[in-house]
Amino acid sequence: MSCYDCHSNNTEYKWYDNIAPLSWYVDNNILKAKFSLNFSKWGEFPSWRRLLFFQGAIPYDIETKKMPPKSYTFMHPDAKISLDEKKQISKWISSIDFTKEQKNE
């Protein structure tokens, strides 16, 4: 999923991402994205923070088309989230039992 390109430690850079000044823009955006949410550190988050992302921020950002940003999908059109993918994400989020997670902490 395109989320991991910026929101994880597994960014796959394109050749043009290494050319200044574009590289500065890309690096800054990825740094901000990881600061906000880094899926590579997901296991370190307390359950309340995961709940906050799953039931608030992630669905909201996808539905309002804040994520993925237009500046990203312009250069990566395959990163656009289709209506079917939105439904899959929503179904996946609603299938998570957060009460079970909180008991394990």
mmCIF file of C-alpha atoms in Angstrom:
data_model
loop_
_atom_site.group_PDB
_atom_site.id
_atom_site.type_symbol
_atom_site.label_atom_id
_atom_site.label_comp_id
_atom_site.label_asym_id
_atom_site.label_seq_id
_atom_site.Cartn_x
_atom_site.Cartn_y
_atom_site.Cartn_z
ATOM 1 C CA MET A 1 0.000 0.000 0.000
ATOM 2 C CA SER A 2 1.191 3.490 -0.777
ATOM 3 C CA CYS A 3 0.990 4.530 2.894
ATOM 4 C CA TYR A 4 4.215 2.676 3.614
ATOM 5 C CA ASP A 5 6.185 4.740 1.097
ATOM 6 C CA CYS A 6 6.240 7.655 3.540
ATOM 7 C CA HIS A 7 4.857 6.243 6.792
ATOM 8 C CA SER A 8 7.464 3.502 7.347
ATOM 9 C CA ASN A 9 11.196 2.881 7.289
ATOM 10 C CA ASN A 10 10.804 1.105 3.935
ATOM 11 C CA THR A 11 10.610 4.068 1.579
ATOM 12 C CA GLU A 12 11.196 3.157 -2.043
ATOM 13 C CA TYR A 13 12.779 6.177 -3.645
ATOM 14 C CA LYS A 14 12.499 6.851 -7.354
ATOM 15 C CA TRP A 15 15.507 8.040 -9.327
ATOM 16 C CA TYR A 16 14.235 11.631 -9.346
ATOM 17 C CA ASP A 17 13.897 11.657 -5.547
ATOM 18 C CA ASN A 18 17.686 11.961 -5.310
ATOM 19 C CA ILE A 19 18.006 15.170 -7.306
ATOM 20 C CA ALA A 20 18.198 18.441 -5.368
ATOM 21 C CA PRO A 21 16.135 20.495 -4.699
ATOM 22 C CA LEU A 22 13.376 17.899 -5.209
ATOM 23 C CA SER A 23 15.201 15.546 -2.832
ATOM 24 C CA TRP A 24 14.952 18.146 -0.053
ATOM 25 C CA TYR A 25 11.203 18.417 -0.553
ATOM 26 C CA VAL A 26 10.761 14.632 -0.618
ATOM 27 C CA ASP A 27 12.949 14.050 2.452
ATOM 28 C CA ASN A 28 11.144 16.760 4.410
ATOM 29 C CA ASN A 29 7.727 15.305 3.579
ATOM 30 C CA ILE A 30 8.809 11.777 4.495
ATOM 31 C CA LEU A 31 10.330 12.997 7.765
ATOM 32 C CA LYS A 32 7.053 14.734 8.680
ATOM 33 C CA ALA A 33 5.057 11.655 7.678
ATOM 34 C CA LYS A 34 7.160 9.348 9.859
ATOM 35 C CA PHE A 35 6.923 11.776 12.770
ATOM 36 C CA SER A 36 3.142 11.697 12.466
ATOM 37 C CA LEU A 37 2.794 7.937 11.916
ATOM 38 C CA ASN A 38 5.493 5.337 11.341
ATOM 39 C CA PHE A 39 4.123 1.849 10.697
ATOM 40 C CA SER A 40 7.617 0.423 11.265
ATOM 41 C CA LYS A 41 7.202 1.381 14.929
ATOM 42 C CA TRP A 42 3.554 0.321 15.150
ATOM 43 C CA GLY A 43 4.248 -2.353 17.770
ATOM 44 C CA GLU A 44 5.749 0.260 20.080
ATOM 45 C CA PHE A 45 2.531 2.321 20.168
ATOM 46 C CA PRO A 46 0.202 1.866 23.128
ATOM 47 C CA SER A 47 -3.214 0.491 22.182
ATOM 48 C CA TRP A 48 -4.925 3.850 22.774
ATOM 49 C CA ARG A 49 -2.699 5.443 20.122
ATOM 50 C CA ARG A 50 -3.377 2.657 17.617
ATOM 51 C CA LEU A 51 -7.090 3.043 18.334
ATOM 52 C CA LEU A 52 -6.816 6.787 17.735
ATOM 53 C CA PHE A 53 -5.221 6.217 14.335
ATOM 54 C CA PHE A 54 -7.510 3.379 13.266
ATOM 55 C CA GLN A 55 -10.811 4.849 14.329
ATOM 56 C CA GLY A 56 -10.036 8.492 13.712
ATOM 57 C CA ALA A 57 -7.081 9.759 11.748
ATOM 58 C CA ILE A 58 -6.654 7.068 9.089
ATOM 59 C CA PRO A 59 -10.315 6.798 7.996
ATOM 60 C CA TYR A 60 -10.708 10.587 8.101
ATOM 61 C CA ASP A 61 -7.563 11.260 6.078
ATOM 62 C CA ILE A 62 -8.524 8.696 3.451
ATOM 63 C CA GLU A 63 -12.153 9.816 3.183
ATOM 64 C CA THR A 64 -11.254 13.515 2.916
ATOM 65 C CA LYS A 65 -8.505 12.652 0.408
ATOM 66 C CA LYS A 66 -5.857 14.222 2.638
ATOM 67 C CA MET A 67 -3.964 10.967 2.200
ATOM 68 C CA PRO A 68 -2.277 10.192 -0.005
ATOM 69 C CA PRO A 69 -1.507 13.842 -0.787
ATOM 70 C CA LYS A 70 -2.042 15.130 -4.308
ATOM 71 C CA SER A 71 1.633 16.074 -4.548
ATOM 72 C CA TYR A 72 2.423 12.371 -4.116
ATOM 73 C CA THR A 73 -0.245 10.886 -6.370
ATOM 74 C CA PHE A 74 0.738 13.340 -9.106
ATOM 75 C CA MET A 75 4.050 11.515 -9.484
ATOM 76 C CA HIS A 76 2.696 8.124 -8.338
ATOM 77 C CA PRO A 77 -0.771 7.730 -9.912
ATOM 78 C CA ASP A 78 -0.930 4.087 -8.836
ATOM 79 C CA ALA A 79 -0.946 5.295 -5.213
ATOM 80 C CA LYS A 80 -4.457 6.713 -5.520
ATOM 81 C CA ILE A 81 -6.881 4.838 -3.299
ATOM 82 C CA SER A 82 -9.874 3.469 -5.174
ATOM 83 C CA LEU A 83 -13.373 3.246 -3.744
ATOM 84 C CA ASP A 84 -12.957 -0.525 -3.442
ATOM 85 C CA GLU A 85 -9.673 -0.085 -1.537
ATOM 86 C CA LYS A 86 -11.359 2.423 0.790
ATOM 87 C CA LYS A 87 -14.042 -0.168 1.529
ATOM 88 C CA GLN A 88 -11.394 -2.833 2.182
ATOM 89 C CA ILE A 89 -9.527 -0.550 4.585
ATOM 90 C CA SER A 90 -12.751 0.314 6.388
ATOM 91 C CA LYS A 91 -13.697 -3.364 6.678
ATOM 92 C CA TRP A 92 -10.231 -4.247 7.958
ATOM 93 C CA ILE A 93 -10.315 -1.484 10.590
ATOM 94 C CA SER A 94 -13.765 -2.507 11.815
ATOM 95 C CA SER A 95 -12.570 -6.115 12.182
ATOM 96 C CA ILE A 96 -9.912 -5.226 14.766
ATOM 97 C CA ASP A 97 -10.848 -6.003 18.362
ATOM 98 C CA PHE A 98 -9.315 -3.154 20.331
ATOM 99 C CA THR A 99 -10.725 -4.369 23.642
ATOM 100 C CA LYS A 100 -8.667 -7.549 23.248
ATOM 101 C CA GLU A 101 -5.558 -5.469 22.494
ATOM 102 C CA GLN A 102 -6.049 -3.300 25.574
ATOM 103 C CA LYS A 103 -6.338 -6.367 27.817
ATOM 104 C CA ASN A 104 -2.990 -7.627 26.516
ATOM 105 C CA GLU A 105 -1.173 -4.470 27.597
#
